[in-house]
PDB file of C-alpha atoms and ligand atoms in Angstrom:
ATOM      1  CA  MET A  12     121.444  53.242  54.719  1.00 87.00           C
ATOM      2  CA  ASN A  13     123.848  56.081  54.060  1.00 94.00           C
ATOM      3  CA  GLN A  14     127.167  56.522  55.956  1.00 92.00           C
ATOM      4  CA  ASP A  15     125.659  58.764  58.707  1.00 94.00           C
ATOM      5  CA  GLU A  16     122.804  56.272  59.234  1.00 95.00           C
ATOM      6  CA  LEU A  17     125.303  53.386  59.609  1.00 96.00           C
ATOM      7  CA  LYS A  18     127.328  55.447  62.110  1.00 97.00           C
ATOM      8  CA  LYS A  19     124.144  56.008  64.230  1.00 97.00           C
ATOM      9  CA  ALA A  20     123.205  52.287  63.873  1.00 98.00           C
ATOM     10  CA  VAL A  21     126.618  51.219  65.303  1.00 98.00           C
ATOM     11  CA  ALA A  22     126.442  53.736  68.058  1.00 98.00           C
ATOM     12  CA  GLN A  23     123.058  52.399  69.071  1.00 98.00           C
ATOM     13  CA  ALA A  24     124.532  48.838  69.034  1.00 98.00           C
ATOM     14  CA  ALA A  25     127.253  50.031  71.319  1.00 98.00           C
ATOM     15  CA  LEU A  26     124.800  51.521  73.669  1.00 98.00           C
ATOM     16  CA  ASP A  27     122.740  48.253  73.597  1.00 98.00           C
ATOM     17  CA  TYR A  28     125.936  46.313  74.240  1.00 98.00           C
ATOM     18  CA  ILE A  29     127.111  48.032  77.506  1.00 98.00           C
ATOM     19  CA  LYS A  30     123.667  49.040  78.922  1.00 98.00           C
ATOM     20  CA  PRO A  31     122.993  45.844  80.921  1.00 98.00           C
ATOM     21  CA  HIS A  32     126.429  46.183  82.517  1.00 98.00           C
ATOM     22  CA  LEU A  33     126.035  49.776  83.728  1.00 98.00           C
ATOM     23  CA  ASP A  34     125.236  51.009  87.392  1.00 97.00           C
ATOM     24  CA  ASP A  35     125.598  54.162  89.412  1.00 97.00           C
ATOM     25  CA  ASN A  36     129.341  53.857  89.663  1.00 97.00           C
ATOM     26  CA  SER A  37     130.113  53.233  85.883  1.00 98.00           C
ATOM     27  CA  ILE A  38     132.669  55.398  84.092  1.00 98.00           C
ATOM     28  CA  ILE A  39     132.782  54.866  80.300  1.00 98.00           C
ATOM     29  CA  GLY A  40     135.850  55.469  78.293  1.00 98.00           C
ATOM     30  CA  VAL A  41     134.616  57.612  75.130  1.00 98.00           C
ATOM     31  CA  GLY A  42     136.555  58.045  71.807  1.00 98.00           C
ATOM     32  CA  THR A  43     136.847  60.801  69.258  1.00 98.00           C
ATOM     33  CA  GLY A  44     135.293  61.530  65.818  1.00 98.00           C
ATOM     34  CA  SER A  45     131.916  61.515  64.054  1.00 98.00           C
ATOM     35  CA  THR A  46     131.027  57.957  65.037  1.00 98.00           C
ATOM     36  CA  ALA A  47     132.062  58.671  68.595  1.00 98.00           C
ATOM     37  CA  ASN A  48     129.944  61.696  68.496  1.00 98.00           C
ATOM     38  CA  CYS A  49     126.888  59.622  67.542  1.00 98.00           C
ATOM     39  CA  PHE A  50     127.477  57.487  70.597  1.00 98.00           C
ATOM     40  CA  ILE A  51     127.902  60.336  72.961  1.00 98.00           C
ATOM     41  CA  ASP A  52     124.530  61.898  71.838  1.00 98.00           C
ATOM     42  CA  LEU A  53     122.907  58.512  72.467  1.00 98.00           C
ATOM     43  CA  LEU A  54     124.787  58.178  75.909  1.00 98.00           C
ATOM     44  CA  ALA A  55     122.942  61.465  76.849  1.00 97.00           C
ATOM     45  CA  THR A  56     119.596  59.613  76.645  1.00 97.00           C
ATOM     46  CA  ILE A  57     120.564  57.079  79.376  1.00 97.00           C
ATOM     47  CA  ARG A  58     122.279  59.825  81.486  1.00 96.00           C
ATOM     48  CA  ASN A  59     120.981  58.439  84.753  1.00 96.00           C
ATOM     49  CA  ASP A  60     122.052  54.903  84.212  1.00 97.00           C
ATOM     50  CA  PHE A  61     125.797  55.554  84.836  1.00 98.00           C
ATOM     51  CA  ASP A  62     128.127  57.905  86.715  1.00 98.00           C
ATOM     52  CA  GLY A  63     130.220  59.640  83.945  1.00 98.00           C
ATOM     53  CA  ALA A  64     132.956  59.354  81.296  1.00 98.00           C
ATOM     54  CA  VAL A  65     136.613  59.692  80.626  1.00 98.00           C
ATOM     55  CA  ALA A  66     137.223  61.553  77.311  1.00 98.00           C
ATOM     56  CA  SER A  67     139.931  60.743  74.741  1.00 98.00           C
ATOM     57  CA  SER A  68     140.100  64.360  73.513  1.00 98.00           C
ATOM     58  CA  GLU A  69     139.150  67.961  74.437  1.00 98.00           C
ATOM     59  CA  ALA A  70     136.471  67.834  71.735  1.00 98.00           C
ATOM     60  CA  THR A  71     134.862  64.859  73.321  1.00 98.00           C
ATOM     61  CA  ALA A  72     135.100  66.272  76.711  1.00 98.00           C
ATOM     62  CA  GLU A  73     133.185  69.350  75.643  1.00 98.00           C
ATOM     63  CA  ARG A  74     130.557  67.385  73.849  1.00 98.00           C
ATOM     64  CA  LEU A  75     130.019  65.055  76.828  1.00 98.00           C
ATOM     65  CA  LYS A  76     129.922  68.192  79.232  1.00 98.00           C
ATOM     66  CA  GLY A  77     127.314  69.778  76.805  1.00 98.00           C
ATOM     67  CA  HIS A  78     125.101  66.795  77.608  1.00 98.00           C
ATOM     68  CA  GLY A  79     125.564  67.297  81.243  1.00 98.00           C
ATOM     69  CA  ILE A  80     127.737  64.201  81.459  1.00 98.00           C
ATOM     70  CA  PRO A  81     130.495  64.439  84.089  1.00 98.00           C
ATOM     71  CA  VAL A  82     134.050  64.029  82.553  1.00 98.00           C
ATOM     72  CA  TYR A  83     136.680  62.454  84.892  1.00 98.00           C
ATOM     73  CA  ASP A  84     140.431  62.364  85.044  1.00 98.00           C
ATOM     74  CA  LEU A  85     141.628  58.988  83.930  1.00 98.00           C
ATOM     75  CA  ASN A  86     144.082  58.879  86.837  1.00 97.00           C
ATOM     76  CA  SER A  87     141.375  58.607  89.256  1.00 96.00           C
ATOM     77  CA  SER A  88     139.042  56.392  87.186  1.00 97.00           C
ATOM     78  CA  ALA A  89     141.109  53.518  85.652  1.00 86.00           C
ATOM     79  CA  PRO A  90     140.721  50.549  84.968  1.00 97.00           C
ATOM     80  CA  LEU A  91     137.466  51.059  82.977  1.00 98.00           C
ATOM     81  CA  ASP A  92     135.148  48.449  81.865  1.00 98.00           C
ATOM     82  CA  PHE A  93     134.342  49.854  78.407  1.00 98.00           C
ATOM     83  CA  TYR A  94     136.096  52.065  75.885  1.00 98.00           C
ATOM     84  CA  ILE A  95     133.923  53.040  72.568  1.00 98.00           C
ATOM     85  CA  ASP A  96     135.614  54.584  69.762  1.00 98.00           C
ATOM     86  CA  GLY A  97     135.626  54.661  66.009  1.00 98.00           C
ATOM     87  CA  ALA A  98     138.420  53.774  63.596  1.00 98.00           C
ATOM     88  CA  ASP A  99     139.897  54.855  60.347  1.00 98.00           C
ATOM     89  CA  GLU A 100     140.437  51.257  59.291  1.00 98.00           C
ATOM     90  CA  THR A 101     140.083  47.694  60.702  1.00 98.00           C
ATOM     91  CA  ASN A 102     141.318  44.344  59.581  1.00 98.00           C
ATOM     92  CA  GLU A 103     139.760  40.968  60.514  1.00 97.00           C
ATOM     93  CA  HIS A 104     141.859  40.850  63.757  1.00 97.00           C
ATOM     94  CA  LEU A 105     140.482  43.995  64.901  1.00 98.00           C
ATOM     95  CA  GLU A 106     143.802  45.648  64.480  1.00 98.00           C
ATOM     96  CA  LEU A 107     143.078  49.402  63.681  1.00 98.00           C
ATOM     97  CA  ILE A 108     144.452  52.455  62.184  1.00 98.00           C
ATOM     98  CA  LYS A 109     143.277  55.487  64.306  1.00 98.00           C
ATOM     99  CA  GLY A 110     144.096  59.181  64.567  1.00 98.00           C
ATOM    100  CA  GLY A 111     142.479  60.580  61.527  1.00 98.00           C
ATOM    101  CA  GLY A 112     141.227  63.197  64.094  1.00 97.00           C
ATOM    102  CA  GLY A 113     144.666  63.534  65.761  1.00 98.00           C
ATOM    103  CA  ALA A 114     143.445  62.126  69.079  1.00 98.00           C
ATOM    104  CA  LEU A 115     145.505  58.959  68.899  1.00 98.00           C
ATOM    105  CA  THR A 116     147.649  59.239  71.836  1.00 98.00           C
ATOM    106  CA  ARG A 117     144.893  59.777  74.414  1.00 98.00           C
ATOM    107  CA  GLU A 118     142.729  57.217  72.482  1.00 98.00           C
ATOM    108  CA  LYS A 119     145.518  54.632  72.799  1.00 98.00           C
ATOM    109  CA  ILE A 120     145.961  55.533  76.489  1.00 98.00           C
ATOM    110  CA  VAL A 121     142.255  55.009  77.283  1.00 98.00           C
ATOM    111  CA  ALA A 122     142.068  51.886  75.202  1.00 98.00           C
ATOM    112  CA  GLU A 123     144.993  50.273  76.990  1.00 98.00           C
ATOM    113  CA  VAL A 124     143.284  50.765  80.610  1.00 98.00           C
ATOM    114  CA  SER A 125     139.915  49.612  79.427  1.00 98.00           C
ATOM    115  CA  LYS A 126     138.857  45.739  79.765  1.00 98.00           C
ATOM    116  CA  THR A 127     136.746  45.927  76.761  1.00 98.00           C
ATOM    117  CA  PHE A 128     137.486  48.101  73.665  1.00 98.00           C
ATOM    118  CA  ILE A 129     134.472  48.295  71.484  1.00 98.00           C
ATOM    119  CA  CYS A 130     135.195  49.733  68.001  1.00 98.00           C
ATOM    120  CA  ILE A 131     132.300  51.148  66.201  1.00 98.00           C
ATOM    121  CA  ALA A 132     132.636  51.628  62.545  1.00 98.00           C
ATOM    122  CA  ASP A 133     130.741  51.581  59.054  1.00 96.00           C
ATOM    123  CA  GLU A 134     131.620  49.046  56.588  1.00 95.00           C
ATOM    124  CA  SER A 135     133.909  51.353  54.614  1.00 96.00           C
ATOM    125  CA  LYS A 136     136.425  51.086  57.310  1.00 97.00           C
ATOM    126  CA  LYS A 137     136.935  47.269  56.925  1.00 98.00           C
ATOM    127  CA  VAL A 138     140.060  46.275  54.858  1.00 98.00           C
ATOM    128  CA  ASP A 139     142.159  43.207  54.144  1.00 97.00           C
ATOM    129  CA  ILE A 140     145.460  44.844  54.862  1.00 97.00           C
ATOM    130  CA  LEU A 141     145.845  47.994  56.957  1.00 98.00           C
ATOM    131  CA  GLY A 142     147.508  51.031  55.266  1.00 97.00           C
ATOM    132  CA  ASP A 143     145.462  52.685  52.475  1.00 98.00           C
ATOM    133  CA  PHE A 144     144.520  55.316  55.135  1.00 98.00           C
ATOM    134  CA  PRO A 145     147.517  57.218  56.008  1.00 98.00           C
ATOM    135  CA  LEU A 146     149.002  56.106  59.357  1.00 98.00           C
ATOM    136  CA  PRO A 147     149.196  59.152  61.878  1.00 98.00           C
ATOM    137  CA  VAL A 148     152.190  59.450  64.142  1.00 98.00           C
ATOM    138  CA  GLU A 149     152.202  62.106  66.914  1.00 98.00           C
ATOM    139  CA  VAL A 150     155.569  63.686  67.300  1.00 98.00           C
ATOM    140  CA  VAL A 151     157.294  66.199  69.616  1.00 98.00           C
ATOM    141  CA  PRO A 152     157.576  69.294  67.488  1.00 98.00           C
ATOM    142  CA  MET A 153     161.465  69.614  67.709  1.00 98.00           C
ATOM    143  CA  ALA A 154     161.890  66.079  66.530  1.00 98.00           C
ATOM    144  CA  ARG A 155     159.687  66.513  63.425  1.00 98.00           C
ATOM    145  CA  SER A 156     162.494  66.390  60.810  1.00 98.00           C
ATOM    146  CA  HIS A 157     164.339  63.659  62.630  1.00 98.00           C
ATOM    147  CA  VAL A 158     161.259  61.405  62.952  1.00 98.00           C
ATOM    148  CA  GLY A 159     160.472  62.099  59.214  1.00 98.00           C
ATOM    149  CA  ARG A 160     163.800  60.772  58.163  1.00 98.00           C
ATOM    150  CA  GLU A 161     163.627  57.724  60.199  1.00 98.00           C
ATOM    151  CA  ILE A 162     160.056  57.019  58.729  1.00 98.00           C
ATOM    152  CA  VAL A 163     161.683  57.211  55.191  1.00 98.00           C
ATOM    153  CA  LYS A 164     164.263  54.748  56.306  1.00 98.00           C
ATOM    154  CA  LEU A 165     161.427  52.378  57.285  1.00 98.00           C
ATOM    155  CA  GLY A 166     159.995  52.769  53.934  1.00 98.00           C
ATOM    156  CA  GLY A 167     157.242  55.223  54.557  1.00 98.00           C
ATOM    157  CA  ASP A 168     156.323  58.609  53.040  1.00 98.00           C
ATOM    158  CA  PRO A 169     155.741  61.116  55.974  1.00 98.00           C
ATOM    159  CA  VAL A 170     153.609  64.122  55.358  1.00 98.00           C
ATOM    160  CA  TYR A 171     153.369  66.931  57.811  1.00 98.00           C
ATOM    161  CA  ARG A 172     149.741  67.692  58.819  1.00 98.00           C
ATOM    162  CA  GLU A 173     149.933  71.520  58.372  1.00 98.00           C
ATOM    163  CA  GLY A 174     148.408  73.806  60.885  1.00 98.00           C
ATOM    164  CA  PHE A 175     147.427  70.928  63.194  1.00 98.00           C
ATOM    165  CA  THR A 176     148.317  70.683  66.892  1.00 98.00           C
ATOM    166  CA  THR A 177     147.274  67.882  69.042  1.00 98.00           C
ATOM    167  CA  ASP A 178     145.583  68.219  72.474  1.00 98.00           C
ATOM    168  CA  ASN A 179     149.094  67.417  73.845  1.00 98.00           C
ATOM    169  CA  GLY A 180     150.732  70.281  72.102  1.00 98.00           C
ATOM    170  CA  ASN A 181     152.487  68.097  69.451  1.00 98.00           C
ATOM    171  CA  VAL A 182     152.354  67.658  65.461  1.00 98.00           C
ATOM    172  CA  ILE A 183     151.209  64.863  63.271  1.00 98.00           C
ATOM    173  CA  LEU A 184     153.063  63.267  60.479  1.00 98.00           C
ATOM    174  CA  ASP A 185     150.881  60.996  58.353  1.00 98.00           C
ATOM    175  CA  ILE A 186     152.643  58.178  56.615  1.00 98.00           C
ATOM    176  CA  HIS A 187     151.763  57.026  53.289  1.00 98.00           C
ATOM    177  CA  ASN A 188     152.695  53.927  51.272  1.00 98.00           C
ATOM    178  CA  MET A 189     154.080  52.124  54.320  1.00 97.00           C
ATOM    179  CA  ASP A 190     153.951  48.176  54.405  1.00 97.00           C
ATOM    180  CA  LEU A 191     151.629  47.452  57.270  1.00 98.00           C
ATOM    181  CA  SER A 192     151.277  43.759  56.782  1.00 97.00           C
ATOM    182  CA  ARG A 193     152.851  43.109  60.242  1.00 97.00           C
ATOM    183  CA  PRO A 194     151.033  45.635  62.197  1.00 98.00           C
ATOM    184  CA  ILE A 195     152.478  44.807  65.705  1.00 98.00           C
ATOM    185  CA  GLN A 196     156.017  44.943  64.465  1.00 98.00           C
ATOM    186  CA  VAL A 197     155.579  48.322  62.691  1.00 98.00           C
ATOM    187  CA  GLU A 198     153.748  49.790  65.689  1.00 98.00           C
ATOM    188  CA  GLU A 199     156.709  48.862  68.138  1.00 98.00           C
ATOM    189  CA  ARG A 200     159.361  49.883  65.601  1.00 98.00           C
ATOM    190  CA  LEU A 201     157.747  53.321  65.113  1.00 98.00           C
ATOM    191  CA  ASN A 202     157.330  53.821  68.785  1.00 98.00           C
ATOM    192  CA  ASN A 203     160.978  53.277  69.290  1.00 98.00           C
ATOM    193  CA  VAL A 204     162.003  56.199  67.135  1.00 98.00           C
ATOM    194  CA  VAL A 205     163.014  59.049  69.451  1.00 98.00           C
ATOM    195  CA  GLY A 206     160.534  61.910  69.308  1.00 98.00           C
ATOM    196  CA  VAL A 207     157.578  59.738  68.612  1.00 98.00           C
ATOM    197  CA  VAL A 208     154.865  60.078  71.242  1.00 98.00           C
ATOM    198  CA  THR A 209     152.837  57.317  69.688  1.00 98.00           C
ATOM    199  CA  ASN A 210     151.502  56.026  66.482  1.00 98.00           C
ATOM    200  CA  GLY A 211     147.988  55.294  65.246  1.00 98.00           C
ATOM    201  CA  LEU A 212     148.443  51.576  64.737  1.00 98.00           C
ATOM    202  CA  PHE A 213     146.259  49.758  67.436  1.00 98.00           C
ATOM    203  CA  ALA A 214     147.572  46.245  66.981  1.00 98.00           C
ATOM    204  CA  ARG A 215     149.480  45.562  70.245  1.00 98.00           C
ATOM    205  CA  ARG A 216     146.198  46.400  71.947  1.00 98.00           C
ATOM    206  CA  PRO A 217     143.545  45.730  69.312  1.00 98.00           C
ATOM    207  CA  ALA A 218     139.764  46.229  69.910  1.00 98.00           C
ATOM    208  CA  ASP A 219     137.880  43.378  71.538  1.00 98.00           C
ATOM    209  CA  VAL A 220     134.729  43.690  69.875  1.00 98.00           C
ATOM    210  CA  LEU A 221     133.852  45.380  66.585  1.00 98.00           C
ATOM    211  CA  LEU A 222     130.251  46.624  65.700  1.00 98.00           C
ATOM    212  CA  LEU A 223     130.272  47.128  62.014  1.00 98.00           C
ATOM    213  CA  GLY A 224     127.545  48.917  60.232  1.00 98.00           C
ATOM    214  CA  THR A 225     126.461  47.183  56.942  1.00 96.00           C
ATOM    215  CA  SER A 226     123.661  47.488  54.584  1.00 92.00           C
ATOM    216  CA  ARG A 227     122.503  44.046  56.075  1.00 94.00           C
ATOM    217  CA  GLY A 228     122.646  45.394  59.714  1.00 96.00           C
ATOM    218  CA  VAL A 229     125.273  45.767  62.416  1.00 98.00           C
ATOM    219  CA  GLN A 230     127.588  42.735  62.501  1.00 98.00           C
ATOM    220  CA  THR A 231     129.126  41.873  65.853  1.00 98.00           C
ATOM    221  CA  ILE A 232     132.688  40.513  65.479  1.00 98.00           C
ATOM    222  CA  THR A 233     134.365  39.333  68.557  1.00 97.00           C
ATOM    223  CA  ARG A 234     138.159  39.023  68.556  1.00 95.00           C
ATOM    224  CA  ASP A 235     139.672  35.528  68.695  1.00 86.00           C
ATOM    225  CA  LYS A 236     141.867  35.769  71.840  1.00 82.00           C
ATOM    226  CA  SER A 237     143.116  32.201  71.672  1.00 73.00           C
TER     227      SER A 237
HETATM  228  C1  5RP B  26     140.387  60.194  65.901  1.00 59.65           C
HETATM  229  C2  5RP B  26     140.143  58.706  65.468  1.00 59.65           C
HETATM  230  C3  5RP B  26     138.765  58.517  65.081  1.00 59.65           C
HETATM  231  O1  5RP B  26     138.140  57.235  65.640  1.00 59.65           O
HETATM  232  C4  5RP B  26     138.815  58.056  63.588  1.00 59.65           C
HETATM  233  O2  5RP B  26     139.298  59.108  62.764  1.00 59.65           O
HETATM  234  C5  5RP B  26     137.447  57.754  62.934  1.00 59.65           C
HETATM  235  O3  5RP B  26     136.661  58.860  62.868  1.00 59.65           O
HETATM  236  P1  5RP B  26     135.187  58.960  62.316  1.00 59.65           P
HETATM  237  O4  5RP B  26     134.236  58.165  63.157  1.00 59.65           O
HETATM  238  O5  5RP B  26     134.891  60.380  62.148  1.00 59.65           O
HETATM  239  O6  5RP B  26     135.317  58.327  60.898  1.00 59.65           O
HETATM  240  O7  5RP B  26     140.941  58.021  65.482  1.00 59.65           O
HETATM  241  O8  5RP B  26     141.533  60.432  66.209  1.00 59.65           O
END
């Protein structure tokens, strides 16, 4: 299977995972990116089995609405039973790097208020140690230089994502060459830098279930919470 077929396979696996739990009142948290888009397109095929969705980005909201799926404000919908989203990298503890598409802040908020976070990814995203993929950080524009200097002090190389504005009106710094062997500590340390909105490490609140698309089929990996 090629990468697109793996994305469709994990999206189908996510649909199969949640479908038995849905009813007329169900509101599903939906992520952002090409893998999440596969899931949205499949969600449309069971449109009458749930109420609607909460979107982690404007792009996702538009795609959901395009399928006739109602999009609700998170403030009137949380807590959610399920959040389904892709990732840029995952380790064996289901700690993730996200934000390649720049939607990390809303993604982290929806993940936080969801009982079960299902990550859907093809096997190219599975790594031993996070950090080959540059770590996105959403920053208030006036703090860009300050945050960049603080990131250098922490051992990273920040690169300004030119010409990109997040749905929240902020900018992104992508951190290269940072030691992410202790993801929770790095996540918390970066979030303490004034001017940082959030960063793309999902370690404090990792995924609960990883549906990983491999050439041998979709593997279901459940996080050990003990
Ligand atoms: C967007 C994200 C995406 O989940 C991540 O970039 C993966 O995207 P794709 O499924 O297209 O590989 O975090 O902000």
